[in-house]
Amino acid sequence: MSYSISGKTAIVTGAANGVGLAIARHFVEKGANVMLVDIDEARLEAELSDYPRDEGPVRFFTGDLCQKLTMANLISATVDAFDRIDILVNASRQMALSDPMSPDDTPLEEMLRQNLGATLRLSQLVARRMAAQAADDPEATGPAGAIVNLSTIAAQRTQPELLAYSIAVAALDQATRSLAVAYAPQRIRVNAVAFGSVMSASLQTALREHEDWRDQIAAGTPLGRIGAAAEICEAVQFLASDAASFVTGQILTVDGGRTLIDPVGVPAH
């Protein structure tokens, strides 16, 4: 079966930078209709200025997805532009260091709000739309929709300085599994891609400040290198496509084998 997503309509959040930007471009190149979503309007338009705005297979949407009204407006805008929603890629995520010995709850609350709460609520709203579309075509038997969450191997590893972030992404992995079971009767699949050291925007910034990290990360990864964003894009496309029609509730780890040896002393990225 083909990994094709051509002609399908996808929402990609976090589309203005890093892996989210790479996924957004990849989906457009593969022929999908794509709603590009980010809170940073200036960066979104700058990074994707080569795409016509408000015409063809690409649309832009900006807003804070922690706000319920923003989510509702996003779904309405996508349906108005493309008539339906087939794929949701929750690529928006925030990473922050935290002190595990501090009683301050703010870092944990913020990581849960950004990386779990917004993703969970948007997934529920989009799944409701996907289920309604499936109900309009009762003769159909194939997948009614696919949701792909972006997670990281921080959910599996112990990095004390990433306590709040690790808790949030571990919760996201469990939410992925729970939603997969809940929406299976509606033929909606929910999966996640947990990536390791990939050349994301945050890693690029970190490497400029800590040049020695590049060699440390490579040494702590069995495949001996940092991954490319394109390799995450391919995994996301597979899970979003009908080729993965019998795959749901899975956390696909794309980390060059890093979690197999658990090099805890290696930088967290």
GROMACS .gro file of C-alpha atoms in nm:
model
  269
    1MET     CA    1   0.000   0.000   0.000
    2SER     CA    2   0.123   0.350  -0.084
    3TYR     CA    3   0.229   0.603   0.178
    4SER     CA    4   0.046   0.866  -0.027
    5ILE     CA    5  -0.124   1.160   0.143
    6SER     CA    6  -0.194   1.337  -0.186
    7GLY     CA    7  -0.531   1.510  -0.189
    8LYS     CA    8  -0.585   1.469   0.184
    9THR     CA    9  -0.635   1.768   0.410
   10ALA     CA   10  -0.397   1.808   0.703
   11ILE     CA   11  -0.360   2.049   0.990
   12VAL     CA   12   0.004   2.087   1.101
   13THR     CA   13   0.065   2.283   1.420
   14GLY     CA   14   0.400   2.431   1.518
   15ALA     CA   15   0.461   2.493   1.148
   16ALA     CA   16   0.684   2.800   1.180
   17ASN     CA   17   1.008   2.636   1.291
   18GLY     CA   18   1.208   2.321   1.341
   19VAL     CA   19   1.052   1.981   1.288
   20GLY     CA   20   0.701   2.126   1.257
   21LEU     CA   21   0.816   2.346   0.969
   22ALA     CA   22   0.984   2.049   0.801
   23ILE     CA   23   0.666   1.840   0.833
   24ALA     CA   24   0.453   2.123   0.693
   25ARG     CA   25   0.676   2.160   0.387
   26HIS     CA   26   0.696   1.782   0.343
   27PHE     CA   27   0.319   1.745   0.343
   28VAL     CA   28   0.278   2.022   0.086
   29GLU     CA   29   0.541   1.859  -0.135
   30LYS     CA   30   0.359   1.526  -0.108
   31GLY     CA   31   0.039   1.679  -0.245
   32ALA     CA   32  -0.169   1.733   0.068
   33ASN     CA   33  -0.386   2.034   0.136
   34VAL     CA   34  -0.224   2.183   0.445
   35MET     CA   35  -0.337   2.431   0.707
   36LEU     CA   36  -0.014   2.573   0.852
   37VAL     CA   37  -0.061   2.671   1.215
   38ASP     CA   38   0.159   2.862   1.460
   39ILE     CA   39   0.131   3.131   1.725
   40ASP     CA   40   0.415   3.331   1.564
   41GLU     CA   41   0.253   3.494   1.262
   42ALA     CA   42   0.561   3.687   1.150
   43ARG     CA   43   0.783   3.380   1.152
   44LEU     CA   44   0.521   3.161   0.991
   45GLU     CA   45   0.487   3.401   0.699
   46ALA     CA   46   0.863   3.455   0.674
   47GLU     CA   47   0.952   3.085   0.674
   48LEU     CA   48   0.676   2.996   0.428
   49SER     CA   49   0.671   3.309   0.215
   50ASP     CA   50   0.722   3.103  -0.101
   51TYR     CA   51   0.368   2.965  -0.066
   52PRO     CA   52   0.077   3.182  -0.186
   53ARG     CA   53  -0.143   3.289   0.102
   54ASP     CA   54  -0.513   3.201   0.097
   55GLU     CA   55  -0.507   3.010  -0.230
   56GLY     CA   56  -0.418   2.668  -0.364
   57PRO     CA   57  -0.332   2.381  -0.129
   58VAL     CA   58  -0.186   2.597   0.150
   59ARG     CA   59  -0.351   2.813   0.414
   60PHE     CA   60  -0.212   3.000   0.714
   61PHE     CA   61  -0.362   3.022   1.062
   62THR     CA   62  -0.216   3.197   1.364
   63GLY     CA   63  -0.329   3.194   1.724
   64ASP     CA   64  -0.276   3.052   2.070
   65LEU     CA   65  -0.393   2.692   2.066
   66CYS     CA   66  -0.421   2.693   2.443
   67GLN     CA   67  -0.740   2.894   2.386
   68LYS     CA   68  -1.054   2.692   2.306
   69LEU     CA   69  -1.196   2.962   2.079
   70THR     CA   70  -0.877   2.960   1.873
   71MET     CA   71  -0.911   2.584   1.823
   72ALA     CA   72  -1.271   2.617   1.712
   73ASN     CA   73  -1.174   2.892   1.468
   74LEU     CA   74  -0.892   2.676   1.331
   75ILE     CA   75  -1.127   2.388   1.255
   76SER     CA   76  -1.379   2.623   1.093
   77ALA     CA   77  -1.110   2.786   0.881
   78THR     CA   78  -0.979   2.448   0.765
   79VAL     CA   79  -1.324   2.318   0.671
   80ASP     CA   80  -1.407   2.646   0.495
   81ALA     CA   81  -1.088   2.619   0.289
   82PHE     CA   82  -1.081   2.246   0.213
   83ASP     CA   83  -1.424   2.106   0.312
   84ARG     CA   84  -1.283   1.838   0.542
   85ILE     CA   85  -1.002   1.731   0.776
   86ASP     CA   86  -0.826   1.398   0.722
   87ILE     CA   87  -0.503   1.439   0.921
   88LEU     CA   88  -0.394   1.626   1.231
   89VAL     CA   89  -0.024   1.655   1.311
   90ASN     CA   90   0.032   1.799   1.658
   91ALA     CA   91   0.388   1.922   1.607
   92SER     CA   92   0.369   2.225   1.836
   93ARG     CA   93   0.571   2.169   2.153
   94GLN     CA   94   0.765   2.371   2.406
   95MET     CA   95   1.080   2.261   2.587
   96ALA     CA   96   1.211   2.421   2.906
   97LEU     CA   97   1.458   2.332   3.178
   98SER     CA   98   1.332   2.304   3.535
   99ASP     CA   99   1.478   2.249   3.880
  100PRO     CA  100   1.353   1.915   4.016
  101MET     CA  101   1.428   2.031   4.372
  102SER     CA  102   1.223   2.347   4.344
  103PRO     CA  103   0.868   2.357   4.490
  104ASP     CA  104   0.764   2.600   4.215
  105ASP     CA  105   0.484   2.436   4.016
  106THR     CA  106   0.497   2.690   3.733
  107PRO     CA  107   0.731   2.495   3.495
  108LEU     CA  108   0.525   2.177   3.527
  109GLU     CA  109   0.196   2.360   3.482
  110GLU     CA  110   0.329   2.538   3.173
  111MET     CA  111   0.472   2.222   3.014
  112LEU     CA  112   0.147   2.035   3.075
  113ARG     CA  113  -0.056   2.324   2.934
  114GLN     CA  114   0.156   2.361   2.621
  115ASN     CA  115   0.252   2.001   2.542
  116LEU     CA  116  -0.043   1.801   2.674
  117GLY     CA  117  -0.350   2.016   2.725
  118ALA     CA  118  -0.353   2.194   2.391
  119THR     CA  119  -0.273   1.876   2.198
  120LEU     CA  120  -0.539   1.674   2.380
  121ARG     CA  121  -0.816   1.930   2.332
  122LEU     CA  122  -0.736   1.994   1.966
  123SER     CA  123  -0.725   1.619   1.899
  124GLN     CA  124  -1.068   1.577   2.057
  125LEU     CA  125  -1.220   1.857   1.849
  126VAL     CA  126  -1.065   1.736   1.524
  127ALA     CA  127  -1.167   1.376   1.595
  128ARG     CA  128  -1.524   1.496   1.641
  129ARG     CA  129  -1.510   1.651   1.295
  130MET     CA  130  -1.355   1.337   1.145
  131ALA     CA  131  -1.629   1.123   1.301
  132ALA     CA  132  -1.898   1.351   1.157
  133GLN     CA  133  -1.743   1.320   0.811
  134ALA     CA  134  -1.742   0.941   0.844
  135ALA     CA  135  -2.108   0.945   0.950
  136ASP     CA  136  -2.194   1.126   0.628
  137ASP     CA  137  -2.053   0.831   0.434
  138PRO     CA  138  -2.189   0.519   0.610
  139GLU     CA  139  -2.076   0.288   0.328
  140ALA     CA  140  -1.708   0.370   0.384
  141THR     CA  141  -1.501   0.115   0.574
  142GLY     CA  142  -1.148   0.256   0.556
  143PRO     CA  143  -0.976   0.490   0.803
  144ALA     CA  144  -1.182   0.798   0.887
  145GLY     CA  145  -0.887   1.005   0.999
  146ALA     CA  146  -0.537   1.000   1.143
  147ILE     CA  147  -0.387   1.198   1.430
  148VAL     CA  148  -0.010   1.201   1.477
  149ASN     CA  149   0.144   1.354   1.789
  150LEU     CA  150   0.504   1.465   1.811
  151SER     CA  151   0.669   1.326   2.122
  152THR     CA  152   1.032   1.275   2.225
  153ILE     CA  153   1.246   1.015   2.397
  154ALA     CA  154   1.249   1.243   2.703
  155ALA     CA  155   0.935   1.051   2.803
  156GLN     CA  156   1.146   0.737   2.847
  157ARG     CA  157   1.471   0.877   2.985
  158THR     CA  158   1.564   1.032   3.318
  159GLN     CA  159   1.703   1.382   3.286
  160PRO     CA  160   1.640   1.567   3.616
  161GLU     CA  161   1.673   1.909   3.455
  162LEU     CA  162   1.388   1.813   3.220
  163LEU     CA  163   1.152   1.695   3.494
  164ALA     CA  164   0.854   1.909   3.389
  165TYR     CA  165   0.904   1.849   3.018
  166SER     CA  166   0.956   1.474   3.062
  167ILE     CA  167   0.636   1.442   3.266
  168ALA     CA  168   0.442   1.631   2.999
  169VAL     CA  169   0.562   1.420   2.706
  170ALA     CA  170   0.516   1.096   2.903
  171ALA     CA  171   0.158   1.206   2.965
  172LEU     CA  172   0.123   1.284   2.595
  173ASP     CA  173   0.230   0.929   2.509
  174GLN     CA  174  -0.036   0.789   2.743
  175ALA     CA  175  -0.295   1.027   2.598
  176THR     CA  176  -0.203   0.897   2.253
  177ARG     CA  177  -0.274   0.540   2.360
  178SER     CA  178  -0.596   0.632   2.540
  179LEU     CA  179  -0.734   0.833   2.248
  180ALA     CA  180  -0.644   0.550   2.010
  181VAL     CA  181  -0.868   0.313   2.200
  182ALA     CA  182  -1.145   0.570   2.247
  183TYR     CA  183  -1.165   0.666   1.879
  184ALA     CA  184  -1.105   0.323   1.726
  185PRO     CA  185  -1.482   0.260   1.686
  186GLN     CA  186  -1.498   0.574   1.472
  187ARG     CA  187  -1.206   0.439   1.260
  188ILE     CA  188  -0.981   0.725   1.370
  189ARG     CA  189  -0.620   0.627   1.432
  190VAL     CA  190  -0.399   0.804   1.689
  191ASN     CA  191  -0.023   0.752   1.700
  192ALA     CA  192   0.291   0.942   1.795
  193VAL     CA  193   0.648   0.980   1.673
  194ALA     CA  194   0.899   1.006   1.957
  195PHE     CA  195   1.222   1.142   1.820
  196GLY     CA  196   1.568   1.155   1.968
  197SER     CA  197   1.850   1.387   1.871
  198VAL     CA  198   1.720   1.549   1.554
  199MET     CA  199   1.846   1.876   1.411
  200SER     CA  200   1.555   2.079   1.541
  201ALA     CA  201   1.553   2.453   1.609
  202SER     CA  202   1.623   2.398   1.979
  203LEU     CA  203   1.915   2.165   1.909
  204GLN     CA  204   2.067   2.406   1.658
  205THR     CA  205   2.057   2.677   1.923
  206ALA     CA  206   2.207   2.446   2.185
  207LEU     CA  207   2.491   2.340   1.955
  208ARG     CA  208   2.588   2.702   1.893
  209GLU     CA  209   2.635   2.741   2.269
  210HIS     CA  210   2.784   2.396   2.334
  211GLU     CA  211   2.984   2.281   2.032
  212ASP     CA  212   3.111   1.971   2.214
  213TRP     CA  213   2.756   1.837   2.239
  214ARG     CA  214   2.759   1.732   1.873
  215ASP     CA  215   3.026   1.468   1.932
  216GLN     CA  216   2.871   1.361   2.263
  217ILE     CA  217   2.532   1.305   2.104
  218ALA     CA  218   2.682   1.114   1.811
  219ALA     CA  219   2.882   0.894   2.049
  220GLY     CA  220   2.569   0.822   2.253
  221THR     CA  221   2.365   0.720   1.946
  222PRO     CA  222   2.427   0.373   1.798
  223LEU     CA  223   2.387   0.503   1.441
  224GLY     CA  224   2.654   0.758   1.525
  225ARG     CA  225   2.493   1.081   1.414
  226ILE     CA  226   2.224   1.341   1.474
  227GLY     CA  227   1.905   1.273   1.281
  228ALA     CA  228   1.764   1.493   1.006
  229ALA     CA  229   1.420   1.650   1.025
  230ALA     CA  230   1.336   1.479   0.696
  231GLU     CA  231   1.361   1.142   0.872
  232ILE     CA  232   1.090   1.247   1.117
  233CYS     CA  233   0.877   1.369   0.826
  234GLU     CA  234   0.885   1.027   0.663
  235ALA     CA  235   0.775   0.857   0.985
  236VAL     CA  236   0.491   1.105   1.033
  237GLN     CA  237   0.379   1.058   0.673
  238PHE     CA  238   0.368   0.682   0.718
  239LEU     CA  239   0.149   0.705   1.028
  240ALA     CA  240  -0.077   0.962   0.858
  241SER     CA  241  -0.120   0.754   0.544
  242ASP     CA  242  -0.347   0.459   0.475
  243ALA     CA  243  -0.037   0.239   0.467
  244ALA     CA  244  -0.067   0.246   0.847
  245SER     CA  245  -0.438   0.162   0.840
  246PHE     CA  246  -0.396  -0.112   1.104
  247VAL     CA  247  -0.160   0.089   1.326
  248THR     CA  248  -0.299   0.280   1.621
  249GLY     CA  249  -0.193   0.366   1.975
  250GLN     CA  250   0.175   0.329   1.888
  251ILE     CA  251   0.469   0.546   1.988
  252LEU     CA  252   0.710   0.510   1.696
  253THR     CA  253   1.060   0.587   1.824
  254VAL     CA  254   1.296   0.748   1.573
  255ASP     CA  255   1.620   0.804   1.763
  256GLY     CA  256   1.903   0.621   1.588
  257GLY     CA  257   1.892   0.361   1.864
  258ARG     CA  258   1.974   0.602   2.145
  259THR     CA  259   1.717   0.468   2.392
  260LEU     CA  260   1.854   0.116   2.344
  261ILE     CA  261   2.173   0.202   2.533
  262ASP     CA  262   2.036   0.486   2.753
  263PRO     CA  263   2.343   0.710   2.763
  264VAL     CA  264   2.219   0.922   3.053
  265GLY     CA  265   2.525   1.144   3.059
  266VAL     CA  266   2.467   1.266   2.704
  267PRO     CA  267   2.298   1.607   2.657
  268ALA     CA  268   1.921   1.587   2.669
  269HIS     CA  269   1.857   1.689   2.309
   0.00000   0.00000   0.00000
